[in-house]
mmCIF file of C-alpha atoms in Angstrom:
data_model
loop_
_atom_site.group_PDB
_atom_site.id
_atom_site.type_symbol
_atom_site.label_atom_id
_atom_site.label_comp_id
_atom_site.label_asym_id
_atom_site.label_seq_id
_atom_site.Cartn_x
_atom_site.Cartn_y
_atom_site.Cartn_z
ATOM 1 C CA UNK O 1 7.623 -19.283 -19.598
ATOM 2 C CA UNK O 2 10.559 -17.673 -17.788
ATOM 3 C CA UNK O 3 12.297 -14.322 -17.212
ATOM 4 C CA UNK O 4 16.006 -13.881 -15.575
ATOM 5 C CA UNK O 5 16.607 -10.452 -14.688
ATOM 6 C CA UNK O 6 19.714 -8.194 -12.876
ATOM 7 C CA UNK O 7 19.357 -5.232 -11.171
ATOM 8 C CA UNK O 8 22.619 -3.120 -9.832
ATOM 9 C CA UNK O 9 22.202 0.246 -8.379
ATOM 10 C CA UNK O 10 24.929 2.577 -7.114
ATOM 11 C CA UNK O 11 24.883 6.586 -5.956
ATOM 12 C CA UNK O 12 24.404 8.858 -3.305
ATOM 13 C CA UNK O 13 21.761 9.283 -0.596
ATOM 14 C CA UNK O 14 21.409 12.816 0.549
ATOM 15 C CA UNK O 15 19.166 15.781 2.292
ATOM 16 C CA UNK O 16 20.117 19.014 2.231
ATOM 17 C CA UNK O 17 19.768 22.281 4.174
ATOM 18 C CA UNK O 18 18.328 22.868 7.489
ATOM 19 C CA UNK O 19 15.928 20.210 7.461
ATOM 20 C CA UNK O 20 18.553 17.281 6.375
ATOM 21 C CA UNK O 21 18.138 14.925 9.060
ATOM 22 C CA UNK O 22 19.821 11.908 7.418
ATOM 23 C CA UNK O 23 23.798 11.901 6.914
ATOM 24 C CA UNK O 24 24.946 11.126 3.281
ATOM 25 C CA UNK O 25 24.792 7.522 2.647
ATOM 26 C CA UNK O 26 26.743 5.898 -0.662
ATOM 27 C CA UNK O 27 24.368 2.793 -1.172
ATOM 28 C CA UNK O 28 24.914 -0.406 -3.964
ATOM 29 C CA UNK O 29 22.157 -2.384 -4.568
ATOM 30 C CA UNK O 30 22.510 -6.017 -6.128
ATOM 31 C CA UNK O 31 19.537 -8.111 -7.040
ATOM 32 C CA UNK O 32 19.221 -11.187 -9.680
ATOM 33 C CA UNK O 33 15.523 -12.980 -10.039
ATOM 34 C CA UNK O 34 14.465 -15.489 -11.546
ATOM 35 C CA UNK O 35 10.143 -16.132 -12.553
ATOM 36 C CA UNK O 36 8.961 -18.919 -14.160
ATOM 37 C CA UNK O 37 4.990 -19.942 -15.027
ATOM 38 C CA UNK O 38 4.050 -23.677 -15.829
ATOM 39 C CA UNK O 39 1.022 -23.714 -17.562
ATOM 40 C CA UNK O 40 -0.983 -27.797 -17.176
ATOM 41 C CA UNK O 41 -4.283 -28.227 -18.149
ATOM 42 C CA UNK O 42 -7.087 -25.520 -16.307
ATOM 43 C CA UNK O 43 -3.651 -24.834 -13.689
ATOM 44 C CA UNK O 44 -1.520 -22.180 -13.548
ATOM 45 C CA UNK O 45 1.743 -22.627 -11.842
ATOM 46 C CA UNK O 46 4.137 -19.684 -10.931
ATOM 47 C CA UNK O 47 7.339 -19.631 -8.708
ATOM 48 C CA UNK O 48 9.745 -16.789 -8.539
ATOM 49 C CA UNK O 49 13.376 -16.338 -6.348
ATOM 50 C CA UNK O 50 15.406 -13.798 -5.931
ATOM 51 C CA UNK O 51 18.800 -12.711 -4.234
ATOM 52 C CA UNK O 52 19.547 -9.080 -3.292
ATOM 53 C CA UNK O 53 22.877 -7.810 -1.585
ATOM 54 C CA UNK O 54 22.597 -4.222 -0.098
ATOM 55 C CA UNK O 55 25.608 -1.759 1.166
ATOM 56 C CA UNK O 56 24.853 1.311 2.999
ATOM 57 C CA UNK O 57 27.982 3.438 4.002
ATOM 58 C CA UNK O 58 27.364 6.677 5.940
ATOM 59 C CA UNK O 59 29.259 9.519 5.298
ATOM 60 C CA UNK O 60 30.535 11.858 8.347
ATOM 61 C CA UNK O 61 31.464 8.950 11.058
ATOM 62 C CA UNK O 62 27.704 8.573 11.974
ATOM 63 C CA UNK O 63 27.766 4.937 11.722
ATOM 64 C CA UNK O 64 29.787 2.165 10.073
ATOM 65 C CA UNK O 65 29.136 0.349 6.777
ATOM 66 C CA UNK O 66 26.255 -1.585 6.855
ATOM 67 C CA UNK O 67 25.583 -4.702 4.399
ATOM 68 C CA UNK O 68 22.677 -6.942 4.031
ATOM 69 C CA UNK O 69 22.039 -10.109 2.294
ATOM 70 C CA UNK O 70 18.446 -11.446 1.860
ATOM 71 C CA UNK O 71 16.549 -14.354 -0.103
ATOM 72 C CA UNK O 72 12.967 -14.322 -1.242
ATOM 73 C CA UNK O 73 11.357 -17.321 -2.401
ATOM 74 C CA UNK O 74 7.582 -17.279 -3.831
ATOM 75 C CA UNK O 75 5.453 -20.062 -5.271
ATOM 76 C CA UNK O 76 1.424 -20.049 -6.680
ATOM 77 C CA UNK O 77 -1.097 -22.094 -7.957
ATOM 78 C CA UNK O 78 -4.303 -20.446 -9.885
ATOM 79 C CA UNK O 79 -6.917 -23.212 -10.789
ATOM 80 C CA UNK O 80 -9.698 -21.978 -13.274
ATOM 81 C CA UNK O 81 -12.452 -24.267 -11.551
ATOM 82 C CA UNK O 82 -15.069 -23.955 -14.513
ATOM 83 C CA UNK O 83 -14.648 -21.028 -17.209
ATOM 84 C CA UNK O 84 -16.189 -18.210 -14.625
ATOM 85 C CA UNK O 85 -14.593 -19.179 -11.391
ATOM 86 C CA UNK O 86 -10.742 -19.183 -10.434
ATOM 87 C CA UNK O 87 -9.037 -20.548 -7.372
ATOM 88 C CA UNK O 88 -5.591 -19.450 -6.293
ATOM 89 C CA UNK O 89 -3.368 -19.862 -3.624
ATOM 90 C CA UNK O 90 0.155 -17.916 -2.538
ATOM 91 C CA UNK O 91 2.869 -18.504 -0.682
ATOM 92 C CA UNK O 92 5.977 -16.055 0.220
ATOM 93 C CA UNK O 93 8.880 -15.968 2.541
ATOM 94 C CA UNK O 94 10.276 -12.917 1.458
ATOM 95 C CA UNK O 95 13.190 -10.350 3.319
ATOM 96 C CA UNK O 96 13.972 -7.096 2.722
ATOM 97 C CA UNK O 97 17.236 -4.885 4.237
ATOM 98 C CA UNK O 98 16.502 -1.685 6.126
ATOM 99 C CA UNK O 99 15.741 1.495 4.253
ATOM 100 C CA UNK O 100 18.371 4.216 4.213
ATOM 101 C CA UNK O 101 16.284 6.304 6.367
ATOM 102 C CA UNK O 102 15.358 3.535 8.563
ATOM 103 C CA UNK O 103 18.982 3.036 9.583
ATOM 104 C CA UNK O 104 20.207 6.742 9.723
ATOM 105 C CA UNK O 105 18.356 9.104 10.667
ATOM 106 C CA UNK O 106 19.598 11.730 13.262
ATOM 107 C CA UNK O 107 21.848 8.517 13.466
ATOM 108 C CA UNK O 108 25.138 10.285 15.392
ATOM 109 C CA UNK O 109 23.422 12.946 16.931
ATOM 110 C CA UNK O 110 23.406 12.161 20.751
ATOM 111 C CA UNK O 111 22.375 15.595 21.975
ATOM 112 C CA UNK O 112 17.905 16.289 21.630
ATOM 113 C CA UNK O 113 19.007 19.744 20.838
ATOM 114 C CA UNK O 114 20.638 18.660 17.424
ATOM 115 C CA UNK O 115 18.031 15.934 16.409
ATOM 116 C CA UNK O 116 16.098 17.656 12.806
ATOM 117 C CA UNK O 117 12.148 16.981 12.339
ATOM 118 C CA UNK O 118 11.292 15.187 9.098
ATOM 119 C CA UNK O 119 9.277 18.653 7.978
ATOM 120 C CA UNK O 120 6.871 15.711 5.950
ATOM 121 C CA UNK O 121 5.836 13.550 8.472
ATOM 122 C CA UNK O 122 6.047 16.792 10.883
ATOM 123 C CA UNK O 123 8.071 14.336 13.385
ATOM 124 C CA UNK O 124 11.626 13.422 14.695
ATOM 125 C CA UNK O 125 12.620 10.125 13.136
ATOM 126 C CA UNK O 126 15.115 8.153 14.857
ATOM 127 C CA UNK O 127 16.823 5.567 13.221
ATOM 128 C CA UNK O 128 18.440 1.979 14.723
ATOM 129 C CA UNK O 129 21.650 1.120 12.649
ATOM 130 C CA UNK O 130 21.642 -2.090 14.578
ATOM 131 C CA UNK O 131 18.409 -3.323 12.512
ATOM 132 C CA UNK O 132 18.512 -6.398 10.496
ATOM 133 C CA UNK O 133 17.058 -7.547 7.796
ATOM 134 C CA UNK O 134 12.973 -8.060 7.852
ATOM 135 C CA UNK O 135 11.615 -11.136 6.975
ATOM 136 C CA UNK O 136 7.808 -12.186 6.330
ATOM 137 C CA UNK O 137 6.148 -15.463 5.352
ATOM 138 C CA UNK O 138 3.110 -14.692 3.820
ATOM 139 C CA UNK O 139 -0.296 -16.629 2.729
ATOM 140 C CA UNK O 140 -2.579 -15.160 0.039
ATOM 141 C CA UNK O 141 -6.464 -17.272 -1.234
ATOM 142 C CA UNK O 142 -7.981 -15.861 -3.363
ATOM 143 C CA UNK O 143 -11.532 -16.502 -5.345
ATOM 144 C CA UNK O 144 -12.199 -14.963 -8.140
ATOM 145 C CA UNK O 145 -15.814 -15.222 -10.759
ATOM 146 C CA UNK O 146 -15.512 -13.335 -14.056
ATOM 147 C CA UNK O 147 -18.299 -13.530 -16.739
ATOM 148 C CA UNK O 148 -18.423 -10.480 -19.337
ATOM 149 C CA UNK O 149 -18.155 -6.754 -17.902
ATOM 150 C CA UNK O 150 -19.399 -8.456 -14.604
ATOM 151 C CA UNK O 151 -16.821 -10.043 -12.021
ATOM 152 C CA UNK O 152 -16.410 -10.986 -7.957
ATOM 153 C CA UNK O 153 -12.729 -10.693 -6.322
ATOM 154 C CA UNK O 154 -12.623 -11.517 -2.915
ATOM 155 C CA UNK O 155 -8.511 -12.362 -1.407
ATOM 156 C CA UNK O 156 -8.020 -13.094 2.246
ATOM 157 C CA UNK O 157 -4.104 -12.727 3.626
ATOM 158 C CA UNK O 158 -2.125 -13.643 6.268
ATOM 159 C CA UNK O 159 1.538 -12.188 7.206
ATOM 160 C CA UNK O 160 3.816 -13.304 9.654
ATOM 161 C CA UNK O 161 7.158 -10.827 10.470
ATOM 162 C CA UNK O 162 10.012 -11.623 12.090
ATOM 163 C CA UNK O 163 12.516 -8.907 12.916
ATOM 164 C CA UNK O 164 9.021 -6.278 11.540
ATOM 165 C CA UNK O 165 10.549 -2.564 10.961
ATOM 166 C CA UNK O 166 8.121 -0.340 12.813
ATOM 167 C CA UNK O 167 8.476 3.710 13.220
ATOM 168 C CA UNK O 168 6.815 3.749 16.829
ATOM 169 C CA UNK O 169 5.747 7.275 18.653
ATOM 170 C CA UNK O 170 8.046 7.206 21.610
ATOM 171 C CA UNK O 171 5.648 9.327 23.208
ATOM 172 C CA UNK O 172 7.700 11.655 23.882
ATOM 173 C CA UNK O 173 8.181 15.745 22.695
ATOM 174 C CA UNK O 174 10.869 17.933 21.877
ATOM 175 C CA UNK O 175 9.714 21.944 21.224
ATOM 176 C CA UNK O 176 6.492 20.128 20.647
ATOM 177 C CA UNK O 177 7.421 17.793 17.765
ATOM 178 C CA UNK O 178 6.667 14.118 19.076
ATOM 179 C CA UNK O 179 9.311 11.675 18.505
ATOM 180 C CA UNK O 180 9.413 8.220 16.723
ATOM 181 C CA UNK O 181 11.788 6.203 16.613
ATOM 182 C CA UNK O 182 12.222 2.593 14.398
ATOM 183 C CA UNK O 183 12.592 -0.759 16.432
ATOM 184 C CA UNK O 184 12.013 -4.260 15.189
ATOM 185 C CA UNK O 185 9.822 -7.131 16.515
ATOM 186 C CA UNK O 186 7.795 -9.806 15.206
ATOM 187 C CA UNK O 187 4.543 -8.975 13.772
ATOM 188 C CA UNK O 188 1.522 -10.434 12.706
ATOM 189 C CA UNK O 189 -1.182 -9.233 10.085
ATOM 190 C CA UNK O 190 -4.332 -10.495 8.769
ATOM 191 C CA UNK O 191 -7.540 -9.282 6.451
ATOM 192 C CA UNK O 192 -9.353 -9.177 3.244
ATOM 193 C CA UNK O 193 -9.716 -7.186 -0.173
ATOM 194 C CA UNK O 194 -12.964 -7.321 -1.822
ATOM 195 C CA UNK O 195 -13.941 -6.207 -4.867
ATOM 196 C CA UNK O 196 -16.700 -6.272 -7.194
ATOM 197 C CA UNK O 197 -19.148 -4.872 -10.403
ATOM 198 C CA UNK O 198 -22.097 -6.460 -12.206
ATOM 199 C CA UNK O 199 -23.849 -5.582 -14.620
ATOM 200 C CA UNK O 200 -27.562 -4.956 -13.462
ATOM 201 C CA UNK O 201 -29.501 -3.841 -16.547
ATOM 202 C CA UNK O 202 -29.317 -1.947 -20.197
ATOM 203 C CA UNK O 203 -31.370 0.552 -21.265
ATOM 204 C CA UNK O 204 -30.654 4.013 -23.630
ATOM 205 C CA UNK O 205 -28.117 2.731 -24.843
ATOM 206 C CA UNK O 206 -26.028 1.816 -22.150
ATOM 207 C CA UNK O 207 -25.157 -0.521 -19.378
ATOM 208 C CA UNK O 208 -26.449 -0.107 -15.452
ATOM 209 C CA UNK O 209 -23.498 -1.096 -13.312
ATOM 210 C CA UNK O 210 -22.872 -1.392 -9.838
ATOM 211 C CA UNK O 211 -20.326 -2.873 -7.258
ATOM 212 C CA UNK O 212 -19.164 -3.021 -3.683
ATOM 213 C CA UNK O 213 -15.876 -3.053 -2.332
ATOM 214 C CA UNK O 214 -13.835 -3.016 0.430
ATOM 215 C CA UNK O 215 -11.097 -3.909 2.734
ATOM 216 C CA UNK O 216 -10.191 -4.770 6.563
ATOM 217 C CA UNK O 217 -6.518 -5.099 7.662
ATOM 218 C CA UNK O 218 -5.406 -6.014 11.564
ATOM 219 C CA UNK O 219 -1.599 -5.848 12.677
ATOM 220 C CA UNK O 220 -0.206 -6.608 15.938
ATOM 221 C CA UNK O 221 3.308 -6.494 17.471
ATOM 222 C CA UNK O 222 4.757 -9.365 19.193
ATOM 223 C CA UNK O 223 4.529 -7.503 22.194
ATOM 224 C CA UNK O 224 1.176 -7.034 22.331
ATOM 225 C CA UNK O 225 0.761 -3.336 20.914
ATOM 226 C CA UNK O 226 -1.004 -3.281 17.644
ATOM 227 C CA UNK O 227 0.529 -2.351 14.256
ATOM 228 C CA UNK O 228 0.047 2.290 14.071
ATOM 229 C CA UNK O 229 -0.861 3.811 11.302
ATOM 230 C CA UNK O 230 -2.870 1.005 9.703
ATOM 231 C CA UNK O 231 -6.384 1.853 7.889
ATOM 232 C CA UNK O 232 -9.611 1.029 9.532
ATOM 233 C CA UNK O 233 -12.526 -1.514 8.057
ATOM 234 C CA UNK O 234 -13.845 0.129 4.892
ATOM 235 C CA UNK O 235 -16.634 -0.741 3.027
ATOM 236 C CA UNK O 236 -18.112 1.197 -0.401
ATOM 237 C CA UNK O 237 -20.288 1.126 -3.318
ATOM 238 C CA UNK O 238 -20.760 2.207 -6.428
ATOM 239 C CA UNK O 239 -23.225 2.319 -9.330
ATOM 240 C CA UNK O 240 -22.688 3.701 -13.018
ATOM 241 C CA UNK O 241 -24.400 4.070 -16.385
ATOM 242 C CA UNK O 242 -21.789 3.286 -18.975
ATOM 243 C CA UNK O 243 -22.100 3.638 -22.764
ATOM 244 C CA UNK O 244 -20.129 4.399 -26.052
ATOM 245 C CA UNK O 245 -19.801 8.164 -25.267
ATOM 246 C CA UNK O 246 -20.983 9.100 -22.030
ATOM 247 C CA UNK O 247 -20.047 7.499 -18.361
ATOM 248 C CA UNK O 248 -22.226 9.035 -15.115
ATOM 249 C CA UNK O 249 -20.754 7.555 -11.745
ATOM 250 C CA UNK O 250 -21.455 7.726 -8.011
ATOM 251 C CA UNK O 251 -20.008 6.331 -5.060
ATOM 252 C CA UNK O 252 -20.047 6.366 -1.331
ATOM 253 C CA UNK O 253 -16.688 4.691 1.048
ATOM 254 C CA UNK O 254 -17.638 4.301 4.550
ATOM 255 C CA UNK O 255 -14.628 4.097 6.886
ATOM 256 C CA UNK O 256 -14.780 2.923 10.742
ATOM 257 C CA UNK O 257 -13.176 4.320 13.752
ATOM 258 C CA UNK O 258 -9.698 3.141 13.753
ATOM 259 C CA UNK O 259 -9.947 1.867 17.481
ATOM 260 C CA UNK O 260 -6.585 0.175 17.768
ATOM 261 C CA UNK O 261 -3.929 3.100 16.745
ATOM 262 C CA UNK O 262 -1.399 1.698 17.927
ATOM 263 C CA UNK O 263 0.876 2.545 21.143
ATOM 264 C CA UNK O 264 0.978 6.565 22.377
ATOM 265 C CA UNK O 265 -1.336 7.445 18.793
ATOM 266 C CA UNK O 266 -5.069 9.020 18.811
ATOM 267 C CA UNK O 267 -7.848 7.279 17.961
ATOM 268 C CA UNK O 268 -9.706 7.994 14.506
ATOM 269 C CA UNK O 269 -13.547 8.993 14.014
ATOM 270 C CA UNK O 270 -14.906 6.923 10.993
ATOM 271 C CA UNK O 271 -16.026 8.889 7.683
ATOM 272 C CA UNK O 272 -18.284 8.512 4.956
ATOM 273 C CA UNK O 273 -17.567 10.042 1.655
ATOM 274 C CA UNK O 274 -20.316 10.530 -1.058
ATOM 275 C CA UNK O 275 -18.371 11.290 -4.918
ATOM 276 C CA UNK O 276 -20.095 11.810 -8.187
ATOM 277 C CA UNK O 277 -18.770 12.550 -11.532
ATOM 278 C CA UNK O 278 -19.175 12.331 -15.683
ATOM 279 C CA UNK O 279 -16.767 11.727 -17.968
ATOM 280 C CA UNK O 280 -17.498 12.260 -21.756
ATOM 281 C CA UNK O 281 -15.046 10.666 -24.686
ATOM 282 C CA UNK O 282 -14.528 13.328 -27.209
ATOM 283 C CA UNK O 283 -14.624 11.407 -30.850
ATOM 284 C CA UNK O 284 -14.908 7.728 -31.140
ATOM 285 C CA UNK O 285 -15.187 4.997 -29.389
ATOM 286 C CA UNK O 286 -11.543 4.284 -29.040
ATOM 287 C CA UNK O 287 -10.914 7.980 -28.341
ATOM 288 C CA UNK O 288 -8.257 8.639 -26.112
ATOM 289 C CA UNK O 289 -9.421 12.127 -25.089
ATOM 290 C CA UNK O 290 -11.880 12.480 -22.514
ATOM 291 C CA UNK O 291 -13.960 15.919 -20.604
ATOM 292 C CA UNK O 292 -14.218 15.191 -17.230
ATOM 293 C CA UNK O 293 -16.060 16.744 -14.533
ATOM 294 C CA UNK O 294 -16.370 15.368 -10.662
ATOM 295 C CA UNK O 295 -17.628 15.778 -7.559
ATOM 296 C CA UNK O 296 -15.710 15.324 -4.384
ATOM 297 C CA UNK O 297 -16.594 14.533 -0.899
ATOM 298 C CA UNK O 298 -19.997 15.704 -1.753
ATOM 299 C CA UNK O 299 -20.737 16.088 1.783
ATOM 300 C CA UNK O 300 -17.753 18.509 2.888
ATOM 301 C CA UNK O 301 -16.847 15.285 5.665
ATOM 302 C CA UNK O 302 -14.771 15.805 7.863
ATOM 303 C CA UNK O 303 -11.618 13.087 7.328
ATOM 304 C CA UNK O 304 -8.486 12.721 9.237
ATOM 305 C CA UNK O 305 -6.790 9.370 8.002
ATOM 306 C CA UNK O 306 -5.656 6.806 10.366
ATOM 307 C CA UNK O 307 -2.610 6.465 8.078
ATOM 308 C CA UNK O 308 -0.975 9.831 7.768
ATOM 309 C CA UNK O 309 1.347 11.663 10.147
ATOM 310 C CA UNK O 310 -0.231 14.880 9.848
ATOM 311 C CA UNK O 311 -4.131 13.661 10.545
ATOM 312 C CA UNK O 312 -3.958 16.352 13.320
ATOM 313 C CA UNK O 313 -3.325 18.968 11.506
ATOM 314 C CA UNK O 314 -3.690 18.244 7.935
ATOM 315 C CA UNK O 315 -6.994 16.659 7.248
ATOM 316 C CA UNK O 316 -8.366 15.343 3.559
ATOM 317 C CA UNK O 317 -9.835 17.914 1.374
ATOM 318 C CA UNK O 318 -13.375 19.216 1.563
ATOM 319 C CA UNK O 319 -15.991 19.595 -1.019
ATOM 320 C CA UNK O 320 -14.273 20.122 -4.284
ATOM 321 C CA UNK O 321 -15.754 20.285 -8.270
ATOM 322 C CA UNK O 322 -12.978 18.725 -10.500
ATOM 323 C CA UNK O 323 -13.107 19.726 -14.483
ATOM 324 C CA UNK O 324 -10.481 18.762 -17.140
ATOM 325 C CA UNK O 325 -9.708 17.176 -20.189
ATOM 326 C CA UNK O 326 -7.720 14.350 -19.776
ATOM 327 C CA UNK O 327 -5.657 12.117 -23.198
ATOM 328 C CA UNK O 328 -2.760 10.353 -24.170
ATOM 329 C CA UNK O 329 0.150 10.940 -26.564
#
C-alpha cells in the first residue's frame, strides 16, 4: 500500500504593531512524498521519502532571499514476534529549512535600542539568516506487548544533528529582557518513552486498571553545553475503575530537578503532581456526551517547567476543580 502526495504553500509572513519583531517575509513552500507499507508474513515493512523546496524573501531590505532544498528519507520494520508482542525498528535521516522566525528576527536591526521582545517568550530573539538547513539521523526500537484492554510500550531513541537550530540565552540583558539568539551546531540526543495499563481485577461491574509511565530525554551540543529547555526524568502512575457508565481516575507525575539547563539558564526544582477526576457518559454505552468533573494538582505544587520561557515568572496552575460536559457533533 502506497500514498503520493503534493503540498505547495504560498503567502505572507507578518507581525504587526509595536511588538512586531520579525520583518514581512513572502514564503513558498514545495513538498512531494511518497509512503509505501509492504506487508510479508508476521512483518511489516514501511519506507517513506520526501523532497521539500523552501523560499523565504524578506520584505524591507533586512536580508536577501533565502532558499532551501532538503531530502528526508525514512525506512521501518515492525515484527509481531508471537500475537502479544511486537518488535520494531526505525531509521531517519531527515532535514528541515530554518523557520521564518529563526532566520529573521530583529534581522536588520543593528542598534540594541531598536531590537523588539517576543512579548510570548518574554525575550529578545535574534535570528541568523546565514543558517542552513538542519539535518538529523535518527534511530527509534521499540517493544511493544498488547493482550485485551492491557498493553506495555516501552521505545528507546537516539538523534544525531548536524547543523542543530538552537535559540541559546546569550546571557546577556537589555532594560532587563535577556537575550537569545539562534546558532547552529551539531547535537546529540538520547532517551526513552514508556508507557503502560493492565488490567488488575473486576469487580461491581467494572474493570480495576492501572499503569505507569514515563519519559527521560538528554541533549547535548557539540560543544559541550547541553541542549536548554529540555524536560527532566519523569515518572507517573495511574490507577482507574472503568465501567459501562461511570470512569473514577487518579494519578500522580513525579518530575526531577532539571540539573543540566543548559548554558546561562536556572536550574529547575522537581515536582510531584497528584490529579483525580470522574467522568460519567450520559445515555448509552456508545454515548458521545459525557459530565466531567476533575481535580487538579491536588496538592497546590509548586511547578515551574524546565521547558517554558516564562518558568520565572509564570508558573503552572495551582489547585483547580474542573466541571463540564463535554460531546461531539
Amino acid at each position: 500500500h502506497g500514498v503520493f502526495g503534493l503540498q505547495v504553500a504560498s503567502g505572507e509572513f507578518s507581525a504587526i504593531g509595536e511588538e512586531a519583531y520579525i520583518a514581512p517575509t513572502d514564503f513558498t513552500d514545495f513538498g512531494v512524498f511518497l509512503v509505501e507499507d509492504y506487508h510479508a508474513g508476521d512483518w511489516l515493512f514501511e519506507f517513506g521519502l520526501r523532497y521539500d523546496w523552501d523560499e523565504r524573501d524578506p520584505q524591507g531590505g533586512v536580508s536577501s532571499s533565502r532558499d532551501f532544498n532538503s531530502f528526508s528519507a525514512s525506512g521501518s520494520a515492525l515484527w509481531s514476534v508471537t500475537s502479544d508482542w511486537q518488535l520494531g525498528l526505525a531509521l531517519q535521516r531527515s532535514e528541515r529549512a530554518p523557520a521564518i522566525e529563526e532566520l529573521f528576527s530583529n534581522a536588520g536591526k543593528d542598534d540594541p535600542d531598536s531590537w523588539v521582545e517576543h512579548a510570548a517568550t518574554g525575550s529578545i530573539e535574534l535570528g541568523n539568516t546565514e543558517l542552513d538547513t538542519e539535518v538529523s539521523n535518527n534511530v527509534d526500537f521499540s517493544l511493544r506487548w498488547y493482550r485485551n484492554d492491557s498493553w506495555v510500550d516501552l521505545t528507546l531513541f537516539y538523534n544525531d544533528f548536524s547543523d542543530y537550530i538552537n535559540l541559546v540565552n546569550t546571557g546577556l540583558e537589555r532594560d532587563e529582557t535577556p537575550v537569545l539568539a539562534y546558532t547552529q551546531d551539531d547535537a546529540e540526543f538520547y532517551g526513552f518513552e514508556f508507557d503502560s495499563e493492565l488490567t488488575v481485577a473486576s469487580f461491581m461491574g467494572g474493570d480495576l486498571r492501572a499503569g505507569i509511565y514515563g519519559d527521560y530525554v538528554r541533549g547535548e551540543l557539540d560543544s559541550g553545553d547541553d541542549v536548554p529547555r529540555l524536560p527532566p526524568l519523569r515518572i507517573g502512575a495511574r490507577v482507574s475503575w472503568v465501567s459501562p457508565r461511570l470512569d473514577i481516575w487518579t494519578r500522580v507525575l513525579d518530575a526531577n530537578d532539571q540539573d543540566d539547563p543548559g548554558a546561562n539558564e536556572e536550574e529547575t526544582e522537581g515536582y510531584t503532581r497528584w490529579d483525580a477526576g470522574a467522568d460519567y457518559r450520559l445515555g448509552p454505552w456508545d454515548s458521545d456526551m459525557t459530565l466531567f468533573v476533575a481535580l487538579n494538582n491536588i496538592t497546590d505544587e509548586e511547578i515551574r517547567l524546565s521547558t517554558s520561557f516564562l518558568r520565572d515568572v509564570a508558573p503552572e496552575a495551582g489547585r483547580a476543580c474542573e466541571v463540564g460536559l463535554r460531546g461531539q457533533v
